[in-house]
N, C-alpha and C. Protein backbone atom coordinates (compact mmCIF):
# COMPACT_ATOMS: atom_id res chain seq x y z
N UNK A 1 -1.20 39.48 12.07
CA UNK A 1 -0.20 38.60 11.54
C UNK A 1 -0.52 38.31 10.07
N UNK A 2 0.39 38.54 9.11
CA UNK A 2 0.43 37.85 7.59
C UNK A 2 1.02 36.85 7.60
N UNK A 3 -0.21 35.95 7.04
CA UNK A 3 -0.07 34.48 6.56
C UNK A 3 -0.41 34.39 5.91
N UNK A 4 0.67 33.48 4.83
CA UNK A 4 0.52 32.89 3.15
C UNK A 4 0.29 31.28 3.28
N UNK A 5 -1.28 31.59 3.12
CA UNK A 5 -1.90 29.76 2.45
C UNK A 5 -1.59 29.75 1.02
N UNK A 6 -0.67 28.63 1.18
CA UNK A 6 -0.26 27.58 -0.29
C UNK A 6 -1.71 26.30 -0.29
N UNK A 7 -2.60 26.52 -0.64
CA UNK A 7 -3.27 25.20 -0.51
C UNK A 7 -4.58 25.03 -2.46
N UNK A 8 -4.15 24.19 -2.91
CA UNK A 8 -4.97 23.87 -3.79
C UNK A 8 -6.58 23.80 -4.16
N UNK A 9 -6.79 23.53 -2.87
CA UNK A 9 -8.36 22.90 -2.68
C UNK A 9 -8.75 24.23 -1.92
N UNK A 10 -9.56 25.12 -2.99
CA UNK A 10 -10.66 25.99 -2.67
C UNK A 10 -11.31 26.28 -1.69
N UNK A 11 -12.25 25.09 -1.57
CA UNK A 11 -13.09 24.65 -0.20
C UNK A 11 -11.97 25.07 1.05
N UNK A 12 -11.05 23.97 0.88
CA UNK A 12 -10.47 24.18 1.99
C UNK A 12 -9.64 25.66 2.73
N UNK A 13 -9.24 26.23 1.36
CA UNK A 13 -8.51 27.55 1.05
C UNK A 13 -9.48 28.65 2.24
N UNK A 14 -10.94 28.60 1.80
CA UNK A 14 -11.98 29.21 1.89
C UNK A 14 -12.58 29.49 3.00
N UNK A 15 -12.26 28.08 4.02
CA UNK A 15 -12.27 28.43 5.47
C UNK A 15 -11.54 28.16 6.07
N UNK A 16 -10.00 28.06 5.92
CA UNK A 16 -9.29 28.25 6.41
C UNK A 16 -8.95 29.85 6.85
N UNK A 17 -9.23 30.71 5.35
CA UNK A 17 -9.17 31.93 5.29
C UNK A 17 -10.01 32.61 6.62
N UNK A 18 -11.86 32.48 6.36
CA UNK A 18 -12.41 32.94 6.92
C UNK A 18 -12.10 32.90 8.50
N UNK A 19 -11.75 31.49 8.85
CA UNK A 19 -11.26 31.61 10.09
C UNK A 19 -10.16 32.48 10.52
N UNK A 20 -9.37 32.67 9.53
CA UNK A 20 -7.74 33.30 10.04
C UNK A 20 -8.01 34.77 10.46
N UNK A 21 -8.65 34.82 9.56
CA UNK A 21 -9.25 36.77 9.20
C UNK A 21 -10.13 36.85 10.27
N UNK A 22 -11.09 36.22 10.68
CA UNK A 22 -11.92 36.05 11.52
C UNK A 22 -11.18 36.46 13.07
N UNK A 23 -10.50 35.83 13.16
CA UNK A 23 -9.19 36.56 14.58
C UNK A 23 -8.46 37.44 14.08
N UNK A 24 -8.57 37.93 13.03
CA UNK A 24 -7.67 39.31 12.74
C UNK A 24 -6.72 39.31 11.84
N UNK A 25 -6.31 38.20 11.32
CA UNK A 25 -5.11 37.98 10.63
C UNK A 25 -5.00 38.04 9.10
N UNK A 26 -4.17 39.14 8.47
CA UNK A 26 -4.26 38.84 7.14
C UNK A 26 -3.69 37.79 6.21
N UNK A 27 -4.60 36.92 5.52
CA UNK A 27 -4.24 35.64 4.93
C UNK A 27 -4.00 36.32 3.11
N UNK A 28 -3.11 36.02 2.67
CA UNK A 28 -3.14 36.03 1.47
C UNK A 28 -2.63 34.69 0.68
N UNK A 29 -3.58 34.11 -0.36
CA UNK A 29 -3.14 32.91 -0.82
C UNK A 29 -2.97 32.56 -2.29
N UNK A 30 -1.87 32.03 -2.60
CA UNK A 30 -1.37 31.67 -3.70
C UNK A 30 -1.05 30.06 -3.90
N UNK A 31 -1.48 29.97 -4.93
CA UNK A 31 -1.25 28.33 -5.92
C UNK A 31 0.09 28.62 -6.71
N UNK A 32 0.62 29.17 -7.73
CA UNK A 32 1.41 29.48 -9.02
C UNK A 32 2.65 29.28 -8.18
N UNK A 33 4.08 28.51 -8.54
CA UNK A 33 5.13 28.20 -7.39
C UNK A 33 5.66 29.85 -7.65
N UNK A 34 6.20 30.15 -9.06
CA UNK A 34 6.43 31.51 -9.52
C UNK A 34 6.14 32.64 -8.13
N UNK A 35 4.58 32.68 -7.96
CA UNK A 35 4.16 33.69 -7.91
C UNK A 35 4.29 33.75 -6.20
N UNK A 36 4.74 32.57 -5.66
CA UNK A 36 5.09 32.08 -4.58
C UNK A 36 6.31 32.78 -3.66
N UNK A 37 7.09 32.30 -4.30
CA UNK A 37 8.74 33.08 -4.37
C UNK A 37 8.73 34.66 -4.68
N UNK A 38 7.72 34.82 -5.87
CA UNK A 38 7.88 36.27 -6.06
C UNK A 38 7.28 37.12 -5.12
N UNK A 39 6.22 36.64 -4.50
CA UNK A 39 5.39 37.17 -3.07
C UNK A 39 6.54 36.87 -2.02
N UNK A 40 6.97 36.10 -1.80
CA UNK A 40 7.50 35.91 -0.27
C UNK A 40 8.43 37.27 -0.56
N UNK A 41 9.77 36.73 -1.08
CA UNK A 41 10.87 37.76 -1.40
C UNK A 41 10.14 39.40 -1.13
N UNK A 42 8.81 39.66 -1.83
CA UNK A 42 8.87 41.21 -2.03
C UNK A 42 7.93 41.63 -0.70
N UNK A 43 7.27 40.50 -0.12
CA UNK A 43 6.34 41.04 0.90
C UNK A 43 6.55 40.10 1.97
N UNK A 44 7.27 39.53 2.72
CA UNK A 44 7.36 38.63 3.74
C UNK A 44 6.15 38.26 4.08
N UNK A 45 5.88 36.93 4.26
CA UNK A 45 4.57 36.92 5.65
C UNK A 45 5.44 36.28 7.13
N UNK A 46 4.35 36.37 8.01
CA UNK A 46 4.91 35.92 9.21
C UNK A 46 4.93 34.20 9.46
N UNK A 47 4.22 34.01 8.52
CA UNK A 47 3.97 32.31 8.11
C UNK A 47 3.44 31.97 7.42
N UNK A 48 3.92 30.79 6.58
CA UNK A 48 3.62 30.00 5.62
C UNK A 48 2.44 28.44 6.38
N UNK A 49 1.63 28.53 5.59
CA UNK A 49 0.81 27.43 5.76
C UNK A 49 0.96 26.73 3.86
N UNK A 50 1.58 25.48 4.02
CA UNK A 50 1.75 25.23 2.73
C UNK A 50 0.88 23.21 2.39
N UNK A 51 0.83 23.35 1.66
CA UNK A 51 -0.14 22.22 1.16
C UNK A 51 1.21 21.01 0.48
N UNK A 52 1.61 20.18 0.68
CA UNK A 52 2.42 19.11 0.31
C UNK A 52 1.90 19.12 -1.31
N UNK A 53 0.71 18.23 -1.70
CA UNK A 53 0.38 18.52 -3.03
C UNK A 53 0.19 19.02 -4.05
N UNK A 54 -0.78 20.59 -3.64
CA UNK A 54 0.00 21.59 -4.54
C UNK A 54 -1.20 20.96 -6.18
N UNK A 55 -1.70 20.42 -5.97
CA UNK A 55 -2.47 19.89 -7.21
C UNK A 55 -1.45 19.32 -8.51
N UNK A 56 -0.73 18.33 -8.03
CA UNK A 56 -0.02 17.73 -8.71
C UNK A 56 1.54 17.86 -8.79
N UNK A 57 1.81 19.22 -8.23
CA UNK A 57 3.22 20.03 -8.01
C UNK A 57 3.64 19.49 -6.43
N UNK A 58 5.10 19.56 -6.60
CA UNK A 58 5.58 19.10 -5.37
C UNK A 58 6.18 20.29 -4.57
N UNK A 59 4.89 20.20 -3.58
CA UNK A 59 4.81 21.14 -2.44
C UNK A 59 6.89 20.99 -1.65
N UNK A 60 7.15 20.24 -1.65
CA UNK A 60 8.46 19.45 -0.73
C UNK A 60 9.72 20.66 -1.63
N UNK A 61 9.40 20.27 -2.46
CA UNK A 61 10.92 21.26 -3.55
C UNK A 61 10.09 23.06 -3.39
N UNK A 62 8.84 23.11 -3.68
CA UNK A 62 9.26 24.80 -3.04
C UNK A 62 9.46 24.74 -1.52
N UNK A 63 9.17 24.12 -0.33
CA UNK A 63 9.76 24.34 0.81
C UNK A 63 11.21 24.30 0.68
N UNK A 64 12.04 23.45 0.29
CA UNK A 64 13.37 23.14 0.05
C UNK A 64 13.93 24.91 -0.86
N UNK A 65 12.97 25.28 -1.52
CA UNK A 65 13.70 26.42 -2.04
C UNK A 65 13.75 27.45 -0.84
N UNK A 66 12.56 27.77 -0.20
CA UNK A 66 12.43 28.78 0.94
C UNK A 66 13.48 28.53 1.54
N UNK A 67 13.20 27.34 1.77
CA UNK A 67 14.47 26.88 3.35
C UNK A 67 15.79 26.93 2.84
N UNK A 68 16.56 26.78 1.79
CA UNK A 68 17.55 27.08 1.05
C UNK A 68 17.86 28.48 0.69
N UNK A 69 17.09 29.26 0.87
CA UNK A 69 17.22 30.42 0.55
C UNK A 69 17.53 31.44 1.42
N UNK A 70 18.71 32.04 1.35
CA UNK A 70 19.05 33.52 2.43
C UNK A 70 17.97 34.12 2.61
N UNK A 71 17.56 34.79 1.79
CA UNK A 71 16.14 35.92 2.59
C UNK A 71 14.90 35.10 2.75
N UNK A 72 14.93 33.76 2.46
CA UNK A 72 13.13 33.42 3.21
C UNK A 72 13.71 32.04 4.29
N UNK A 73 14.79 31.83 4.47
CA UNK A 73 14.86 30.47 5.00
C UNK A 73 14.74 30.51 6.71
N UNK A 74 14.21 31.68 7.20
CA UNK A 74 13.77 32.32 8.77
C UNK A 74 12.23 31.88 8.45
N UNK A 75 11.91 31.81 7.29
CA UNK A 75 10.25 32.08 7.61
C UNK A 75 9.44 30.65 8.13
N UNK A 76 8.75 30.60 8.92
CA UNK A 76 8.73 29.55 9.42
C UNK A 76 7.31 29.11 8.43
N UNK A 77 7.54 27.68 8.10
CA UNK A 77 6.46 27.02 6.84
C UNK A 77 5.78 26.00 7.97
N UNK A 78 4.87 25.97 7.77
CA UNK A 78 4.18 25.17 8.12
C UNK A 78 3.46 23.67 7.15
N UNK A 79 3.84 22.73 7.15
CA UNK A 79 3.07 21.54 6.07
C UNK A 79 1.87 21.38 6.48
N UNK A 80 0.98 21.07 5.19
CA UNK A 80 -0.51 20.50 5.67
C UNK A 80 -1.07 19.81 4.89
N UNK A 81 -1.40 18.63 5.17
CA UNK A 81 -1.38 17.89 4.33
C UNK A 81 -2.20 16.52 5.29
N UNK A 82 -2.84 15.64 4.14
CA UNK A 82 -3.92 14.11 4.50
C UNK A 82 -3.07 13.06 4.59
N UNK A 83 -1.36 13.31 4.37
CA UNK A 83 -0.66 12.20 4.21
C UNK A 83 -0.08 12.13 5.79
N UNK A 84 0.18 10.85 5.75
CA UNK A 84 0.66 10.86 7.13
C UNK A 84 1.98 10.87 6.95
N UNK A 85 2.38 11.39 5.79
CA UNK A 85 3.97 11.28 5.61
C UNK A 85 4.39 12.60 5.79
N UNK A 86 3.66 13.59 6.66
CA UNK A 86 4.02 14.88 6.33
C UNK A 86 5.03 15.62 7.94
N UNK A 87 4.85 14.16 8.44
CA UNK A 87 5.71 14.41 9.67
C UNK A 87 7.26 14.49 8.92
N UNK A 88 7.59 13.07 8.60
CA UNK A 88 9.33 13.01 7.44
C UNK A 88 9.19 13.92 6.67
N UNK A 89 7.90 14.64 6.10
CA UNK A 89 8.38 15.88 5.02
C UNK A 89 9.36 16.87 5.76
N UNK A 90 9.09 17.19 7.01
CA UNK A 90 9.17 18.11 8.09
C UNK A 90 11.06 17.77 7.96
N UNK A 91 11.10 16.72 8.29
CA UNK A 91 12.85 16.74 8.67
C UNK A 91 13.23 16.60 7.14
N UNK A 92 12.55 16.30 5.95
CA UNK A 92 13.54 16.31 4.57
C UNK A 92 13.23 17.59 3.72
N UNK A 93 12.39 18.78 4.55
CA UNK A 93 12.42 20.10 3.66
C UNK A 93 13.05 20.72 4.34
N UNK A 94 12.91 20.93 6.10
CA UNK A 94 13.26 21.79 6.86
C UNK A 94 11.85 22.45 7.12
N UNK A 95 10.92 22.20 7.24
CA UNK A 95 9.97 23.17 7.32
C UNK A 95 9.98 23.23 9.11
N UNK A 96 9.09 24.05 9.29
CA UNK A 96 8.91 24.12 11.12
C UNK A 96 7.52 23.27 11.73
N UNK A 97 6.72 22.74 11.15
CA UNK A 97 5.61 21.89 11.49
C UNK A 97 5.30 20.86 10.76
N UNK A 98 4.10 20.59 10.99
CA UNK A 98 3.22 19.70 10.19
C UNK A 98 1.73 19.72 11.05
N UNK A 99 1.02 20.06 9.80
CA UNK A 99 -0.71 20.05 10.73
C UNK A 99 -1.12 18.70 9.49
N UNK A 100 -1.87 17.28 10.07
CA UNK A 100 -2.50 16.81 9.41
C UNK A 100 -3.92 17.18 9.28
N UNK A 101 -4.16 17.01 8.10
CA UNK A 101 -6.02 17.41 7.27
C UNK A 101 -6.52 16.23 7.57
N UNK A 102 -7.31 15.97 7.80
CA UNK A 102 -8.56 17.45 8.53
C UNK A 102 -8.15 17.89 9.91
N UNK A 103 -7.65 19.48 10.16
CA UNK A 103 -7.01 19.34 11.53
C UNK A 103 -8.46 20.43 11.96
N UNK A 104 -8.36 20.54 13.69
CA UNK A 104 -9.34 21.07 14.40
C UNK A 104 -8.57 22.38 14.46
N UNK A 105 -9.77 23.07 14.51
CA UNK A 105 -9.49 24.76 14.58
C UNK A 105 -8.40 24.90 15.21
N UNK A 106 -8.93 24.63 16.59
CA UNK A 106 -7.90 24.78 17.51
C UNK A 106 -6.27 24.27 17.74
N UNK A 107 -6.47 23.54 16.82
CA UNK A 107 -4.93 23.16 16.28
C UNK A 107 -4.29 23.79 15.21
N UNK A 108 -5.07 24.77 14.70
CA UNK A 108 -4.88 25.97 13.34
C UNK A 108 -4.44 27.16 14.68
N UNK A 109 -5.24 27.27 15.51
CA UNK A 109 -5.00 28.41 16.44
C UNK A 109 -3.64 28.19 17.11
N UNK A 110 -3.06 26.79 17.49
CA UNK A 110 -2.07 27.02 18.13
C UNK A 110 -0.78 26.90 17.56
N UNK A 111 -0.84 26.36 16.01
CA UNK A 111 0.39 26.77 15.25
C UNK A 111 1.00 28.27 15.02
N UNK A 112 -0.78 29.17 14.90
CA UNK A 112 -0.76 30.33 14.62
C UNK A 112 -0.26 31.16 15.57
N UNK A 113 -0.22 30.65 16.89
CA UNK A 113 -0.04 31.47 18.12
C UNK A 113 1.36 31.46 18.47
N UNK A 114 1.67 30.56 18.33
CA UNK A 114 3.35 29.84 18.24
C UNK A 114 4.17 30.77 17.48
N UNK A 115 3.49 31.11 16.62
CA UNK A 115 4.63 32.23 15.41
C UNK A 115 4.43 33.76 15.80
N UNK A 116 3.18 33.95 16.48
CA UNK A 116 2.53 35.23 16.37
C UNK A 116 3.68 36.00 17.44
N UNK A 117 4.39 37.12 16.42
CA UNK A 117 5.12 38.04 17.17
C UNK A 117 4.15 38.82 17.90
């Protein structure tokens, strides 16, 4: 399965990755919103794991673009995020989840399993 981590924080980027790959899955991850859109459009993933913050950028308006958009608005996004506001992000982007940080593996595994064609 290809999955695109949107997430700011390195650390976190870092084993999120190792874990994903670790069951098999190719993670590729991007910060730049640009480079965001320009990846989805030319290479689909099978899911988005996206970060609300974004290091100062508002994670909420690129979901709103995906989800607005004919060719990415199938892709199912996932929010992740320390706010507990990331449940209402869910019904005001359209995204398909919400995992709160710090979430347990096993709650990374069953978002992941949920999408996995």
């Amino acid at each position: 399965m290809k999955i695109l981590l949107v997430e700011d924080d390195n650390a976190i980027a870092e084993v999120v990755t190792l874990i994903l790959e670790g069951e098999g899955h190719t993670v590729v991850k991007i910060l730049d919103e640009k480079r965001i859109l320009t990846h989805v459009r030319a290479s689909p993933p099978d899911l988005i794991l996206m970060d609300l913050s974004l290091g100062g950028k508002n994670g909420e308006l690129l979901i709103k673009k995906l989800k607005n958009n004919s060719q990415t608005q199938l892709l199912p996004v996932i929010i992740t995020s320390a706010s507990h506001d990331g449940a209402a992000a869910v019904k005001r982007t359209g995204a398909d989840g919400f995992l709160l940080k710090p979430f347990e593996i096993e709650q990374l595994f069953k978002v992941v399993q949920k999408y996995q064609k």
